[in-house]
Amino acid sequence: MQTLRRLLIPLVAAVVLVVAIPGVSRADDGWGGVDCSTSPSNPRCTVEVGYTGGGSGNDGDGGGSISCTIGGQPVECYNEFGWLGSDGCYYGKDAGGYLPANQWIKTCINPETDETTDWGIVILDQPPAALGVLTQRAVDSLEIPTPAIAANPKFTTTQVVWVPVWWWVQPGWWQTQTASASAGGLTITARAVPKKITWDAGDGTSARVCEGPGTPWTAAAGMDTESPDCGHTYTVPSGGTGYTVRAVATWDISWSGGGFSGTEPAITTATTANVTVTQQRSVVSG
């Protein structure tokens, strides 16, 4: 079970800017008889959001359930105003879909009187707490592979200085990975899209950033032709220990569902291989 706990304070860290209403946006003055602006550590000022159940890789449905409490009392994670935030207010979108992805309509309601105590449009740098738990579950369920790397001359073949090396990832590896998580009738789908491969030849030269999967070598290219997009030429022998080639894949992460969307920090995966480079040229085949 994933749990996210936050204290109810007038301005949560996620709120960067408040517009459309004058003065300071206050979510919880008088919340349940407790002024959370002066007593933020009071147990009645604690929001807890939990998610129980599946997240899925490419082949599952990610079914699960989400629950929310404030001060230990069950509350709606989602209602007509939107998703419960870490400050106890609800955050939703406009019906026409005109608001940018990082802008939300904030509605704060006194649970004892059912009156709206605050309303406005705010900018969030992360999803509201309840939606965020579901989103994180989907992202955590992504099965992102390490690079399936290949080269010519092959990594297992002794290589020779001044002979161009071609690098690429195996066909079929460079593709989007998806995973989903569902609760309350909403499914969030997370996507990991390969963006680039950063290759380190291991010989102390600068890393080579390849924006695509690279081009597989063919015999028609010959042994003295450089790769058109991703490769390296060694100029110094490796010695007995060889060089460690490291390929780091960078994946762009995004999510969407139910009219919501957003991005998450990029994720990297890596693979290494050892190569021996000599001074003497020999016959090398792919």
PDB file of N, CA and C in Angstrom, residues 1-2 51-66 133-143 178-183 187-190:
ATOM      1  N   MET A   1       0.838  -1.196   0.000  1.00  0.00           N
ATOM      2  CA  MET A   1       0.000   0.000   0.000  1.00  0.00           C
ATOM      3  C   MET A   1       0.873   1.245   0.000  1.00  0.00           C
ATOM      4  N   GLN A   2       0.618   2.132  -0.930  1.00  0.00           N
ATOM      5  CA  GLN A   2       1.359   3.363  -0.978  1.00  0.00           C
ATOM      6  C   GLN A   2       0.610   4.413  -0.187  1.00  0.00           C
ATOM      7  N   TYR A  51      -3.308   3.860  -1.596  1.00  0.00           N
ATOM      8  CA  TYR A  51      -3.702   3.081  -2.769  1.00  0.00           C
ATOM      9  C   TYR A  51      -3.372   1.626  -2.514  1.00  0.00           C
ATOM     10  N   THR A  52      -4.356   0.761  -2.700  1.00  0.00           N
ATOM     11  CA  THR A  52      -4.166  -0.668  -2.505  1.00  0.00           C
ATOM     12  C   THR A  52      -4.563  -1.393  -3.777  1.00  0.00           C
ATOM     13  N   GLY A  53      -3.743  -2.347  -4.187  1.00  0.00           N
ATOM     14  CA  GLY A  53      -4.107  -3.146  -5.348  1.00  0.00           C
ATOM     15  C   GLY A  53      -3.060  -3.090  -6.415  1.00  0.00           C
ATOM     16  N   GLY A  54      -3.468  -3.446  -7.619  1.00  0.00           N
ATOM     17  CA  GLY A  54      -2.512  -3.652  -8.687  1.00  0.00           C
ATOM     18  C   GLY A  54      -2.073  -2.386  -9.360  1.00  0.00           C
ATOM     19  N   GLY A  55      -0.888  -2.480  -9.897  1.00  0.00           N
ATOM     20  CA  GLY A  55      -0.435  -1.610 -10.960  1.00  0.00           C
ATOM     21  C   GLY A  55      -0.101  -2.603 -12.041  1.00  0.00           C
ATOM     22  N   SER A  56      -0.048  -2.219 -13.262  1.00  0.00           N
ATOM     23  CA  SER A  56       0.189  -3.221 -14.290  1.00  0.00           C
ATOM     24  C   SER A  56       1.267  -2.785 -15.248  1.00  0.00           C
ATOM     25  N   GLY A  57       1.893  -3.771 -15.852  1.00  0.00           N
ATOM     26  CA  GLY A  57       2.783  -3.509 -16.973  1.00  0.00           C
ATOM     27  C   GLY A  57       1.957  -3.451 -18.232  1.00  0.00           C
ATOM     28  N   ASN A  58       2.555  -3.842 -19.342  1.00  0.00           N
ATOM     29  CA  ASN A  58       1.878  -3.668 -20.624  1.00  0.00           C
ATOM     30  C   ASN A  58       0.633  -4.529 -20.783  1.00  0.00           C
ATOM     31  N   ASP A  59       0.505  -5.602 -19.997  1.00  0.00           N
ATOM     32  CA  ASP A  59      -0.571  -6.545 -20.268  1.00  0.00           C
ATOM     33  C   ASP A  59      -1.676  -6.567 -19.216  1.00  0.00           C
ATOM     34  N   GLY A  60      -1.594  -5.735 -18.163  1.00  0.00           N
ATOM     35  CA  GLY A  60      -2.585  -5.810 -17.104  1.00  0.00           C
ATOM     36  C   GLY A  60      -3.503  -4.613 -17.093  1.00  0.00           C
ATOM     37  N   ASP A  61      -4.480  -4.620 -16.140  1.00  0.00           N
ATOM     38  CA  ASP A  61      -5.425  -3.521 -16.077  1.00  0.00           C
ATOM     39  C   ASP A  61      -5.155  -2.594 -14.908  1.00  0.00           C
ATOM     40  N   GLY A  62      -4.254  -2.970 -13.997  1.00  0.00           N
ATOM     41  CA  GLY A  62      -3.866  -2.070 -12.931  1.00  0.00           C
ATOM     42  C   GLY A  62      -4.965  -1.776 -11.936  1.00  0.00           C
ATOM     43  N   GLY A  63      -5.960  -2.652 -11.774  1.00  0.00           N
ATOM     44  CA  GLY A  63      -7.079  -2.396 -10.894  1.00  0.00           C
ATOM     45  C   GLY A  63      -6.667  -2.262  -9.449  1.00  0.00           C
ATOM     46  N   GLY A  64      -7.312  -1.364  -8.708  1.00  0.00           N
ATOM     47  CA  GLY A  64      -7.010  -1.167  -7.305  1.00  0.00           C
ATOM     48  C   GLY A  64      -8.046  -0.257  -6.688  1.00  0.00           C
ATOM     49  N   SER A  65      -7.795   0.179  -5.459  1.00  0.00           N
ATOM     50  CA  SER A  65      -8.711   1.083  -4.781  1.00  0.00           C
ATOM     51  C   SER A  65      -7.910   2.165  -4.075  1.00  0.00           C
ATOM     52  N   ILE A  66      -8.521   3.326  -3.941  1.00  0.00           N
ATOM     53  CA  ILE A  66      -7.876   4.461  -3.309  1.00  0.00           C
ATOM     54  C   ILE A  66      -8.749   4.937  -2.156  1.00  0.00           C
ATOM     55  N   VAL A 133      -1.086   9.874  -5.991  1.00  0.00           N
ATOM     56  CA  VAL A 133      -0.830   8.501  -5.559  1.00  0.00           C
ATOM     57  C   VAL A 133      -1.137   7.525  -6.688  1.00  0.00           C
ATOM     58  N   LEU A 134      -2.256   7.749  -7.377  1.00  0.00           N
ATOM     59  CA  LEU A 134      -2.633   6.879  -8.489  1.00  0.00           C
ATOM     60  C   LEU A 134      -1.627   7.015  -9.633  1.00  0.00           C
ATOM     61  N   THR A 135      -1.220   8.241  -9.901  1.00  0.00           N
ATOM     62  CA  THR A 135      -0.230   8.478 -10.948  1.00  0.00           C
ATOM     63  C   THR A 135       1.094   7.797 -10.632  1.00  0.00           C
ATOM     64  N   GLN A 136       1.542   7.935  -9.379  1.00  0.00           N
ATOM     65  CA  GLN A 136       2.813   7.336  -8.997  1.00  0.00           C
ATOM     66  C   GLN A 136       2.762   5.822  -9.091  1.00  0.00           C
ATOM     67  N   ARG A 137       1.592   5.250  -8.762  1.00  0.00           N
ATOM     68  CA  ARG A 137       1.447   3.801  -8.870  1.00  0.00           C
ATOM     69  C   ARG A 137       1.638   3.352 -10.318  1.00  0.00           C
ATOM     70  N   ALA A 138       1.058   4.105 -11.243  1.00  0.00           N
ATOM     71  CA  ALA A 138       1.206   3.754 -12.656  1.00  0.00           C
ATOM     72  C   ALA A 138       2.661   3.879 -13.096  1.00  0.00           C
ATOM     73  N   VAL A 139       3.319   4.954 -12.681  1.00  0.00           N
ATOM     74  CA  VAL A 139       4.726   5.152 -13.055  1.00  0.00           C
ATOM     75  C   VAL A 139       5.603   4.056 -12.460  1.00  0.00           C
ATOM     76  N   ASP A 140       5.345   3.715 -11.187  1.00  0.00           N
ATOM     77  CA  ASP A 140       6.147   2.679 -10.535  1.00  0.00           C
ATOM     78  C   ASP A 140       5.964   1.313 -11.188  1.00  0.00           C
ATOM     79  N   SER A 141       4.847   1.123 -11.891  1.00  0.00           N
ATOM     80  CA  SER A 141       4.572  -0.165 -12.526  1.00  0.00           C
ATOM     81  C   SER A 141       5.233  -0.307 -13.893  1.00  0.00           C
ATOM     82  N   LEU A 142       5.820   0.763 -14.391  1.00  0.00           N
ATOM     83  CA  LEU A 142       6.503   0.680 -15.683  1.00  0.00           C
ATOM     84  C   LEU A 142       7.661  -0.316 -15.618  1.00  0.00           C
ATOM     85  N   GLU A 143       7.735  -1.170 -16.601  1.00  0.00           N
ATOM     86  CA  GLU A 143       8.833  -2.124 -16.714  1.00  0.00           C
ATOM     87  C   GLU A 143       9.767  -1.624 -17.825  1.00  0.00           C
ATOM     88  N   THR A 178       4.431   1.019 -21.477  1.00  0.00           N
ATOM     89  CA  THR A 178       3.266   1.579 -20.797  1.00  0.00           C
ATOM     90  C   THR A 178       2.894   0.746 -19.580  1.00  0.00           C
ATOM     91  N   ALA A 179       2.212   1.391 -18.645  1.00  0.00           N
ATOM     92  CA  ALA A 179       1.660   0.711 -17.475  1.00  0.00           C
ATOM     93  C   ALA A 179       0.489   1.545 -16.986  1.00  0.00           C
ATOM     94  N   SER A 180      -0.423   0.937 -16.254  1.00  0.00           N
ATOM     95  CA  SER A 180      -1.610   1.659 -15.807  1.00  0.00           C
ATOM     96  C   SER A 180      -1.962   1.311 -14.375  1.00  0.00           C
ATOM     97  N   ALA A 181      -2.730   2.205 -13.768  1.00  0.00           N
ATOM     98  CA  ALA A 181      -3.286   1.979 -12.438  1.00  0.00           C
ATOM     99  C   ALA A 181      -4.690   2.561 -12.442  1.00  0.00           C
ATOM    100  N   SER A 182      -5.629   1.864 -11.798  1.00  0.00           N
ATOM    101  CA  SER A 182      -7.028   2.279 -11.830  1.00  0.00           C
ATOM    102  C   SER A 182      -7.614   2.324 -10.432  1.00  0.00           C
ATOM    103  N   ALA A 183      -8.526   3.255 -10.229  1.00  0.00           N
ATOM    104  CA  ALA A 183      -9.276   3.345  -8.977  1.00  0.00           C
ATOM    105  C   ALA A 183     -10.434   4.300  -9.199  1.00  0.00           C
ATOM    106  N   THR A 187      -8.653   5.425 -14.875  1.00  0.00           N
ATOM    107  CA  THR A 187      -7.416   4.721 -15.202  1.00  0.00           C
ATOM    108  C   THR A 187      -6.365   5.727 -15.642  1.00  0.00           C
ATOM    109  N   ILE A 188      -5.227   5.682 -14.978  1.00  0.00           N
ATOM    110  CA  ILE A 188      -4.085   6.508 -15.359  1.00  0.00           C
ATOM    111  C   ILE A 188      -3.079   5.620 -16.075  1.00  0.00           C
ATOM    112  N   THR A 189      -2.668   6.025 -17.250  1.00  0.00           N
ATOM    113  CA  THR A 189      -1.672   5.284 -18.018  1.00  0.00           C
ATOM    114  C   THR A 189      -0.365   6.063 -18.036  1.00  0.00           C
ATOM    115  N   ALA A 190       0.702   5.406 -17.613  1.00  0.00           N
ATOM    116  CA  ALA A 190       2.034   6.005 -17.642  1.00  0.00           C
ATOM    117  C   ALA A 190       2.778   5.499 -18.871  1.00  0.00           C
TER     118      ALA A 190
END
